[in-house]
mmCIF file of C-alpha atoms in Angstrom:
data_model
loop_
_atom_site.group_PDB
_atom_site.id
_atom_site.type_symbol
_atom_site.label_atom_id
_atom_site.label_comp_id
_atom_site.label_asym_id
_atom_site.label_seq_id
_atom_site.Cartn_x
_atom_site.Cartn_y
_atom_site.Cartn_z
ATOM 1 C CA MET K 2 161.141 156.062 60.476
ATOM 2 C CA ILE K 3 163.780 155.019 57.785
ATOM 3 C CA LEU K 4 164.481 157.931 55.064
ATOM 4 C CA PRO K 5 165.375 156.641 51.913
ATOM 5 C CA LEU K 6 168.246 158.458 50.795
ATOM 6 C CA HIS K 7 167.505 158.765 47.134
ATOM 7 C CA GLU K 8 164.173 160.647 47.677
ATOM 8 C CA PHE K 9 165.784 162.557 50.496
ATOM 9 C CA SER K 10 168.241 164.343 48.360
ATOM 10 C CA LEU K 11 165.547 164.625 45.643
ATOM 11 C CA ALA K 12 163.101 166.273 48.249
ATOM 12 C CA MET K 13 166.041 168.835 49.512
ATOM 13 C CA GLN K 14 166.244 169.727 45.964
ATOM 14 C CA LEU K 15 162.594 170.188 45.699
ATOM 15 C CA VAL K 16 162.639 172.444 48.650
ATOM 16 C CA LYS K 17 165.324 174.556 47.146
ATOM 17 C CA VAL K 18 163.565 175.098 43.812
ATOM 18 C CA VAL K 19 160.398 176.260 45.534
ATOM 19 C CA GLU K 20 162.163 178.589 48.029
ATOM 20 C CA ARG K 21 163.926 180.043 45.217
ATOM 21 C CA LYS K 22 160.648 180.908 43.411
ATOM 22 C CA ALA K 23 159.027 181.735 46.562
ATOM 23 C CA ASN K 24 161.819 184.525 47.145
ATOM 24 C CA GLU K 25 161.745 185.699 43.654
ATOM 25 C CA MET K 26 157.981 186.436 44.358
ATOM 26 C CA GLY K 27 158.785 187.880 47.710
ATOM 27 C CA ALA K 28 156.319 185.363 49.568
ATOM 28 C CA LYS K 29 156.037 184.826 53.109
ATOM 29 C CA SER K 30 155.491 181.065 52.740
ATOM 30 C CA ILE K 31 154.810 178.149 50.814
ATOM 31 C CA ILE K 32 151.280 176.683 51.349
ATOM 32 C CA ARG K 33 151.157 173.985 48.536
ATOM 33 C CA ILE K 34 153.438 172.441 45.897
ATOM 34 C CA LYS K 35 152.208 170.208 43.144
ATOM 35 C CA VAL K 36 154.637 167.603 41.993
ATOM 36 C CA ARG K 37 154.366 165.205 38.806
ATOM 37 C CA VAL K 38 156.096 162.184 39.327
ATOM 38 C CA GLY K 39 156.474 159.743 36.257
ATOM 39 C CA LEU K 40 156.557 155.791 37.180
ATOM 40 C CA ALA K 41 159.357 155.581 34.501
ATOM 41 C CA THR K 42 161.873 157.235 36.860
ATOM 42 C CA THR K 43 163.587 155.844 40.023
ATOM 43 C CA ILE K 44 161.407 158.050 42.739
ATOM 44 C CA VAL K 45 158.934 156.399 44.688
ATOM 45 C CA PRO K 46 156.170 158.623 45.136
ATOM 46 C CA GLU K 47 155.450 157.669 49.098
ATOM 47 C CA PHE K 48 158.930 157.721 49.520
ATOM 48 C CA LEU K 49 159.209 161.317 48.274
ATOM 49 C CA SER K 50 156.170 162.677 50.441
ATOM 50 C CA GLU K 51 157.987 160.904 53.634
ATOM 51 C CA ALA K 52 161.224 162.673 52.903
ATOM 52 C CA PHE K 53 159.435 166.108 52.150
ATOM 53 C CA ASN K 54 158.111 166.134 55.382
ATOM 54 C CA VAL K 55 161.557 166.016 56.791
ATOM 55 C CA ALA K 56 163.509 168.311 54.114
ATOM 56 C CA LYS K 57 160.924 171.226 54.770
ATOM 57 C CA LEU K 58 161.495 171.789 58.336
ATOM 58 C CA GLY K 59 162.906 175.253 58.944
ATOM 59 C CA THR K 60 162.128 176.338 55.362
ATOM 60 C CA LEU K 61 159.486 178.417 53.851
ATOM 61 C CA ALA K 62 157.970 175.218 52.863
ATOM 62 C CA GLU K 63 157.587 174.158 56.600
ATOM 63 C CA ASP K 64 153.565 174.179 56.632
ATOM 64 C CA ALA K 65 153.141 173.374 52.838
ATOM 65 C CA GLU K 66 151.605 170.290 51.645
ATOM 66 C CA LEU K 67 152.761 168.093 48.602
ATOM 67 C CA GLU K 68 150.549 167.227 46.399
ATOM 68 C CA ILE K 69 152.047 164.262 43.841
ATOM 69 C CA GLU K 70 150.386 163.630 40.566
ATOM 70 C CA VAL K 71 151.868 160.167 39.396
ATOM 71 C CA GLU K 72 152.149 160.247 35.560
ATOM 72 C CA PRO K 73 151.738 156.924 33.854
ATOM 73 C CA ILE K 74 154.256 155.498 31.425
ATOM 74 C CA LYS K 75 153.769 155.810 28.076
ATOM 75 C CA LEU K 76 156.048 153.968 25.186
ATOM 76 C CA SER K 77 156.528 154.257 21.698
ATOM 77 C CA CYS K 78 156.976 151.050 20.549
ATOM 78 C CA TRP K 79 160.383 150.045 19.142
ATOM 79 C CA ASN K 80 159.063 147.964 16.381
ATOM 80 C CA CYS K 81 155.929 149.617 15.007
ATOM 81 C CA GLY K 82 155.866 153.182 16.631
ATOM 82 C CA ASN K 83 152.412 152.613 18.174
ATOM 83 C CA GLU K 84 152.321 154.585 21.474
ATOM 84 C CA PHE K 85 150.843 152.854 24.186
ATOM 85 C CA GLU K 86 150.125 153.114 28.018
ATOM 86 C CA ALA K 87 152.441 150.651 29.992
ATOM 87 C CA GLU K 88 152.645 149.125 33.245
ATOM 88 C CA GLY K 89 156.587 148.953 32.665
ATOM 89 C CA LEU K 90 159.047 149.436 30.873
ATOM 90 C CA PHE K 91 159.204 145.815 29.556
ATOM 91 C CA SER K 92 155.252 145.878 28.719
ATOM 92 C CA LYS K 93 154.289 144.466 25.286
ATOM 93 C CA CYS K 94 152.941 146.857 22.712
ATOM 94 C CA CYS K 95 149.133 146.299 22.581
ATOM 95 C CA LEU K 96 149.377 146.149 18.479
ATOM 96 C CA CYS K 97 152.590 144.133 17.463
ATOM 97 C CA GLY K 98 153.182 142.463 21.083
ATOM 98 C CA SER K 99 157.051 143.246 20.723
ATOM 99 C CA VAL K 100 158.776 144.173 24.355
ATOM 100 C CA GLY K 101 159.240 147.670 25.549
ATOM 101 C CA GLY K 102 159.641 151.133 23.539
ATOM 102 C CA LYS K 103 161.121 154.656 23.793
ATOM 103 C CA VAL K 104 159.629 156.680 27.076
ATOM 104 C CA VAL K 105 157.518 159.327 25.764
ATOM 105 C CA SER K 106 155.888 160.302 29.016
ATOM 106 C CA GLY K 107 156.568 159.377 32.710
ATOM 107 C CA GLY K 108 160.228 159.723 32.492
ATOM 108 C CA GLU K 109 160.704 162.989 34.395
ATOM 109 C CA VAL K 110 160.064 164.768 37.560
ATOM 110 C CA ILE K 111 158.502 168.212 37.125
ATOM 111 C CA VAL K 112 157.672 170.583 39.841
ATOM 112 C CA GLU K 113 154.252 171.820 38.322
ATOM 113 C CA GLN K 114 152.847 174.724 40.424
ATOM 114 C CA VAL K 115 153.212 176.526 43.907
ATOM 115 C CA GLU K 116 150.965 178.377 45.923
ATOM 116 C CA LEU K 117 152.422 180.903 47.901
ATOM 117 C CA LYS K 118 151.182 183.172 50.730
ATOM 118 C CA VAL K 119 152.059 186.652 49.660
ATOM 119 C CA GLY K 120 150.220 189.064 52.126
ATOM 120 C CA MET M 60 143.523 186.150 45.635
ATOM 121 C CA ALA M 61 142.613 186.543 49.138
ATOM 122 C CA ASN M 62 141.071 184.361 51.717
ATOM 123 C CA ALA M 63 140.715 184.687 55.517
ATOM 124 C CA GLU M 64 144.625 184.084 56.244
ATOM 125 C CA GLY M 65 145.682 186.737 53.688
ATOM 126 C CA GLN M 66 146.996 186.823 50.310
ATOM 127 C CA TRP M 67 148.110 183.823 48.222
ATOM 128 C CA LYS M 68 149.020 183.049 44.851
ATOM 129 C CA GLN M 69 149.365 180.327 42.378
ATOM 130 C CA VAL M 70 152.444 180.340 40.319
ATOM 131 C CA LEU M 71 152.857 177.875 37.560
ATOM 132 C CA MET M 72 156.390 176.371 37.461
ATOM 133 C CA LEU M 73 156.617 173.550 35.108
ATOM 134 C CA GLU M 74 160.318 173.146 36.171
ATOM 135 C CA ARG M 75 161.900 169.862 35.890
ATOM 136 C CA LEU M 76 162.991 168.879 39.510
ATOM 137 C CA LEU M 77 166.621 168.072 38.450
ATOM 138 C CA GLN M 78 167.145 171.378 36.068
ATOM 139 C CA ALA M 79 169.821 172.876 38.065
ATOM 140 C CA ASN M 80 171.857 169.523 37.900
ATOM 141 C CA GLU M 81 171.187 169.386 34.243
ATOM 142 C CA LEU M 82 172.432 172.948 33.393
ATOM 143 C CA ILE M 83 175.645 172.120 35.174
ATOM 144 C CA ALA M 84 176.115 168.793 33.463
ATOM 145 C CA GLU M 85 175.619 170.600 30.053
ATOM 146 C CA ARG M 86 178.176 173.205 30.811
ATOM 147 C CA LEU M 87 180.812 170.604 32.121
ATOM 148 C CA ARG M 88 180.211 168.660 29.195
ATOM 149 C CA GLU M 89 180.938 171.412 26.610
ATOM 150 C CA ARG M 90 184.067 172.405 28.591
ATOM 151 C CA LEU M 91 185.296 169.096 28.011
ATOM 152 C CA THR M 92 184.292 168.877 24.503
ATOM 153 C CA ASP M 93 186.318 172.115 24.010
ATOM 154 C CA ALA M 94 189.245 170.594 25.515
ATOM 155 C CA GLY M 95 188.978 167.492 23.198
ATOM 156 C CA VAL M 96 188.205 165.493 26.435
ATOM 157 C CA LEU M 97 185.975 162.363 26.498
ATOM 158 C CA LEU M 98 183.964 161.917 29.662
ATOM 159 C CA ILE M 99 182.472 158.592 30.678
ATOM 160 C CA ASN M 100 180.122 157.797 33.335
ATOM 161 C CA MET M 101 180.364 154.373 34.692
ATOM 162 C CA LEU M 102 177.581 152.861 36.602
ATOM 163 C CA SER M 103 177.305 149.539 38.218
ATOM 164 C CA SER M 104 176.262 147.738 41.524
ATOM 165 C CA PRO M 105 179.302 147.599 43.983
ATOM 166 C CA GLY M 106 181.729 144.827 42.947
ATOM 167 C CA SER M 107 181.099 144.435 39.586
ATOM 168 C CA GLY M 108 184.618 145.302 38.365
ATOM 169 C CA LYS M 109 184.651 148.865 37.697
ATOM 170 C CA THR M 110 188.056 149.476 39.056
ATOM 171 C CA THR M 111 189.522 146.285 37.983
ATOM 172 C CA LEU M 112 188.424 147.308 34.536
ATOM 173 C CA LEU M 113 189.760 150.656 34.612
ATOM 174 C CA GLU M 114 192.959 149.230 35.496
ATOM 175 C CA ALA M 115 193.047 146.967 32.663
ATOM 176 C CA THR M 116 192.050 149.728 30.381
ATOM 177 C CA VAL M 117 194.813 152.174 31.525
ATOM 178 C CA LYS M 118 197.219 149.540 30.975
ATOM 179 C CA ALA M 119 196.070 148.821 27.453
ATOM 180 C CA LEU M 120 195.594 152.230 26.444
ATOM 181 C CA SER M 121 198.530 154.278 27.901
ATOM 182 C CA ASP M 122 200.247 154.521 24.529
ATOM 183 C CA LYS M 123 197.079 155.780 22.658
ATOM 184 C CA LEU M 124 195.004 157.814 25.073
ATOM 185 C CA ARG M 125 195.786 159.353 28.451
ATOM 186 C CA VAL M 126 193.530 158.347 30.978
ATOM 187 C CA GLY M 127 192.338 160.464 34.079
ATOM 188 C CA ALA M 128 189.850 159.239 36.824
ATOM 189 C CA ILE M 129 187.112 160.713 39.064
ATOM 190 C CA LEU M 130 186.165 158.018 41.710
ATOM 191 C CA GLY M 131 182.968 158.178 43.960
ATOM 192 C CA ASP M 132 182.501 156.235 47.055
ATOM 193 C CA VAL M 133 180.503 156.364 50.031
ATOM 194 C CA ALA M 134 183.760 156.000 51.972
ATOM 195 C CA THR M 135 187.423 154.942 51.725
ATOM 196 C CA GLU M 136 189.974 156.119 49.076
ATOM 197 C CA ARG M 137 191.165 152.576 48.037
ATOM 198 C CA ASP M 138 190.021 152.780 44.712
ATOM 199 C CA TYR M 139 192.338 156.169 44.382
ATOM 200 C CA GLU M 140 195.358 154.233 45.647
ATOM 201 C CA ARG M 141 194.761 151.276 43.208
ATOM 202 C CA LEU M 142 194.629 153.680 40.223
ATOM 203 C CA SER M 143 197.171 156.222 41.596
ATOM 204 C CA ALA M 144 199.743 152.956 41.265
ATOM 205 C CA TYR M 145 199.295 153.299 37.236
ATOM 206 C CA GLY M 146 200.313 156.783 37.154
ATOM 207 C CA VAL M 147 196.836 157.522 36.422
ATOM 208 C CA PRO M 148 195.621 161.208 37.642
ATOM 209 C CA ALA M 149 192.665 160.715 39.636
ATOM 210 C CA VAL M 150 190.643 162.359 42.195
ATOM 211 C CA GLN M 151 188.468 160.660 44.795
ATOM 212 C CA ILE M 152 185.256 162.143 45.833
ATOM 213 C CA VAL M 153 183.977 160.688 49.090
ATOM 214 C CA THR M 154 180.410 161.197 49.245
ATOM 215 C CA GLY M 155 179.914 160.579 52.920
ATOM 216 C CA GLY M 156 176.594 158.706 52.557
ATOM 217 C CA GLU M 157 175.356 160.241 49.828
ATOM 218 C CA CYS M 158 174.205 157.621 47.390
ATOM 219 C CA HIS M 159 175.100 159.150 43.668
ATOM 220 C CA LEU M 160 177.469 161.597 42.409
ATOM 221 C CA GLU M 161 175.958 164.965 41.009
ATOM 222 C CA ALA M 162 177.143 167.257 38.408
ATOM 223 C CA ALA M 163 178.615 169.946 40.582
ATOM 224 C CA MET M 164 180.701 167.399 42.819
ATOM 225 C CA VAL M 165 182.098 166.400 39.210
ATOM 226 C CA GLU M 166 182.698 169.944 38.096
ATOM 227 C CA GLN M 167 184.470 170.769 41.490
ATOM 228 C CA ALA M 168 186.747 167.521 41.203
ATOM 229 C CA MET M 169 187.658 168.484 37.471
ATOM 230 C CA HIS M 170 189.616 171.427 38.771
ATOM 231 C CA ARG M 171 192.144 169.126 40.165
ATOM 232 C CA LEU M 172 192.827 166.886 37.154
ATOM 233 C CA PRO M 173 195.136 168.231 34.879
ATOM 234 C CA ILE M 174 192.568 168.096 31.673
ATOM 235 C CA GLU M 175 194.713 169.875 29.135
ATOM 236 C CA ASN M 176 196.895 166.715 29.334
ATOM 237 C CA LEU M 177 194.333 164.231 29.281
ATOM 238 C CA SER M 178 191.778 162.708 26.465
ATOM 239 C CA VAL M 179 189.451 160.543 28.532
ATOM 240 C CA VAL M 180 188.009 160.816 32.233
ATOM 241 C CA PHE M 181 186.445 158.034 33.306
ATOM 242 C CA ILE M 182 183.740 158.620 36.206
ATOM 243 C CA GLU M 183 183.386 155.608 38.440
ATOM 244 C CA ASN M 184 179.884 156.369 39.945
ATOM 245 C CA VAL M 185 178.889 155.122 43.513
ATOM 246 C CA GLY M 186 178.244 151.579 43.141
ATOM 247 C CA ASN M 187 174.424 151.620 43.075
ATOM 248 C CA LEU M 188 172.067 151.110 39.833
ATOM 249 C CA VAL M 189 169.139 153.096 41.254
ATOM 250 C CA CYS M 190 169.802 156.958 42.023
ATOM 251 C CA PRO M 191 172.899 157.314 39.843
ATOM 252 C CA ALA M 192 170.816 156.896 36.519
ATOM 253 C CA GLU M 193 168.762 159.898 37.414
ATOM 254 C CA PHE M 194 171.866 162.332 37.293
ATOM 255 C CA ARG M 195 173.554 163.357 34.257
ATOM 256 C CA LEU M 196 177.110 164.273 34.921
ATOM 257 C CA GLY M 197 178.186 165.999 31.978
ATOM 258 C CA GLU M 198 179.292 162.611 30.314
ATOM 259 C CA HIS M 199 179.399 162.137 26.489
ATOM 260 C CA PHE M 200 178.775 158.607 27.010
ATOM 261 C CA ARG M 201 177.405 156.330 29.450
ATOM 262 C CA VAL M 202 178.734 152.960 30.325
ATOM 263 C CA THR M 203 176.727 150.312 32.890
ATOM 264 C CA LEU M 204 178.679 147.311 33.914
ATOM 265 C CA LEU M 205 176.741 144.015 34.868
ATOM 266 C CA SER M 206 178.875 141.165 36.018
ATOM 267 C CA VAL M 207 177.686 137.802 35.059
ATOM 268 C CA PRO M 208 177.615 136.583 39.170
ATOM 269 C CA GLU M 209 174.803 139.211 39.447
ATOM 270 C CA GLY M 210 172.334 137.305 37.201
ATOM 271 C CA GLU M 211 170.758 138.773 33.942
ATOM 272 C CA ASP M 212 167.542 139.680 35.874
ATOM 273 C CA LYS M 213 169.273 142.587 37.218
ATOM 274 C CA VAL M 214 168.323 144.432 34.082
ATOM 275 C CA LEU M 215 164.588 143.576 34.901
ATOM 276 C CA LYS M 216 165.277 144.878 38.555
ATOM 277 C CA TYR M 217 166.842 148.113 37.893
ATOM 278 C CA PRO M 218 165.951 148.867 34.318
ATOM 279 C CA HIS M 219 166.821 152.954 34.402
ATOM 280 C CA ALA M 220 170.554 152.111 34.668
ATOM 281 C CA PHE M 221 170.555 150.139 31.396
ATOM 282 C CA ARG M 222 167.915 152.338 29.499
ATOM 283 C CA THR M 223 170.169 155.399 29.856
ATOM 284 C CA ALA M 224 173.244 153.352 28.751
ATOM 285 C CA ASP M 225 175.227 154.035 25.694
ATOM 286 C CA ALA M 226 177.166 151.103 26.269
ATOM 287 C CA VAL M 227 176.578 147.878 28.552
ATOM 288 C CA LEU M 228 179.678 145.894 29.520
ATOM 289 C CA ILE M 229 178.706 142.397 31.030
ATOM 290 C CA THR M 230 181.800 141.760 32.851
ATOM 291 C CA LYS M 231 183.693 138.544 34.562
ATOM 292 C CA VAL M 232 182.587 136.530 31.663
ATOM 293 C CA ASP M 233 185.333 134.320 32.917
ATOM 294 C CA LEU M 234 182.824 133.286 35.569
ATOM 295 C CA LEU M 235 180.195 132.203 33.238
ATOM 296 C CA GLU M 236 180.757 128.731 33.426
ATOM 297 C CA HIS M 237 180.417 128.596 37.130
ATOM 298 C CA VAL M 238 177.515 130.978 37.837
ATOM 299 C CA ARG M 239 174.096 130.938 36.115
ATOM 300 C CA PHE M 240 173.838 133.864 33.572
ATOM 301 C CA ASN M 241 171.903 133.499 30.703
ATOM 302 C CA VAL M 242 173.887 136.150 27.953
ATOM 303 C CA GLU M 243 171.339 135.975 25.252
ATOM 304 C CA LEU M 244 168.557 136.672 27.663
ATOM 305 C CA ALA M 245 170.497 139.609 29.182
ATOM 306 C CA GLU M 246 171.017 140.824 25.742
ATOM 307 C CA GLY M 247 167.574 140.657 25.020
ATOM 308 C CA TYR M 248 166.488 142.638 28.373
ATOM 309 C CA ILE M 249 169.064 145.428 27.513
ATOM 310 C CA HIS M 250 167.938 145.849 23.704
ATOM 311 C CA SER M 251 164.062 146.111 24.730
ATOM 312 C CA LEU M 252 164.865 148.856 26.941
ATOM 313 C CA ASN M 253 167.540 150.263 24.534
ATOM 314 C CA PRO M 254 168.113 149.112 21.148
ATOM 315 C CA ASN M 255 171.012 150.946 20.276
ATOM 316 C CA ALA M 256 172.777 149.881 23.164
ATOM 317 C CA ARG M 257 176.357 148.298 22.348
ATOM 318 C CA VAL M 258 176.853 145.372 24.340
ATOM 319 C CA VAL M 259 180.244 144.077 25.094
ATOM 320 C CA LYS M 260 181.174 140.965 26.862
ATOM 321 C CA LEU M 261 184.594 141.083 28.868
ATOM 322 C CA SER M 262 186.772 139.801 31.502
ATOM 323 C CA ALA M 263 189.314 141.826 32.399
ATOM 324 C CA LEU M 264 191.179 138.993 34.059
ATOM 325 C CA THR M 265 191.478 137.208 31.169
ATOM 326 C CA GLY M 266 191.585 140.135 28.561
ATOM 327 C CA TYR M 267 188.534 138.646 26.754
ATOM 328 C CA GLY M 268 186.476 141.548 24.758
ATOM 329 C CA LEU M 269 189.245 144.101 26.013
ATOM 330 C CA ASP M 270 189.830 144.932 22.179
ATOM 331 C CA GLU M 271 186.438 145.713 21.379
ATOM 332 C CA TRP M 272 185.955 147.879 24.738
ATOM 333 C CA LEU M 273 189.199 149.851 23.659
ATOM 334 C CA SER M 274 187.955 150.551 19.893
ATOM 335 C CA LEU M 275 184.737 151.509 21.015
ATOM 336 C CA LEU M 276 186.598 153.962 23.724
ATOM 337 C CA LEU M 277 188.923 155.254 20.471
ATOM 338 C CA GLU M 278 185.562 155.538 18.396
ATOM 339 C CA TRP M 279 183.857 157.861 21.199
ATOM 340 C CA HIS M 280 187.006 159.928 21.365
ATOM 341 C CA LYS M 281 187.073 160.323 17.798
ATOM 342 C CA ASP M 282 183.477 161.402 17.964
ATOM 343 C CA VAL M 283 184.343 163.996 20.866
ATOM 344 C CA LEU M 284 187.047 165.328 18.585
ATOM 345 C CA GLN M 285 184.801 165.722 15.722
ATOM 346 C CA ARG M 286 182.434 167.683 18.022
ATOM 347 C CA VAL M 287 184.953 170.197 18.505
ATOM 348 C CA GLU M 288 185.371 170.998 14.747
ATOM 349 C CA LEU M 289 181.790 171.496 14.153
#
């Protein structure tokens, strides 16, 4: 298997973030992690999943399941301000037809929730 | 809550994955602002002319701004040697395979630069238009280079590096007559992603556009100095 480097370093970061939380809560292990990946980022959800399966080895997240919710891109049209769901960053505004807009959602990767084994 | 395997707990986090990097970046930017040092993060594909542009910039600016550089590369210290030859205090970060720089690496490298004697520090990010776009390095301004042999559709293929740029430098314009590159289209694509991006056409070889680039740097440096007074 070829590991995409970019997602691998993000997967390592993800493990670090959830392990910190698990330690804070005195958890024995991490059961499930829920992450929201915006489509207006450079992260490919499938690659993040694959990378996570390697990055988690030997950590509190070793048996954790990663659930990725893909967040669509929402743009605010540069021209008329209309907010619209877009397929990509060069999509046309559905009202005025001009290309592109400010990313109002889908531009981030958020660690939403963890499920921890505590007892 | 409990199930057959014991106690478990759901914890809401709502934390940005790159939050740790962003905190370090913010800390670094504040430190440089206080010191009156402009920090610029340069993104581009490999071979788009970052180091050559830096050489030309240093030559032209030496009497106006004191320049330092942090150079990120997967391997070798070639760029370091090229810039040191111009007397530029430079620190090379060899990432050993990592495809981008992170704020912590830059913060560490900054300790090796005499920032009290500098007015601008350029970060030459690893040549790559994908991952570096996600990582803020504490820069006041981000510059993305696009060399004309790459073609204007690079903007379509790698939008993130252009979406987040304060300025896009179209480099190697001396090659325009030899390659297919539609400048107008490129500018249109860039402005669809980011209407506020400054677009500067440059040739480090002939000097074309260099004045515009240098005055942009002076304007940015002034902007940082004004932030100190606030």
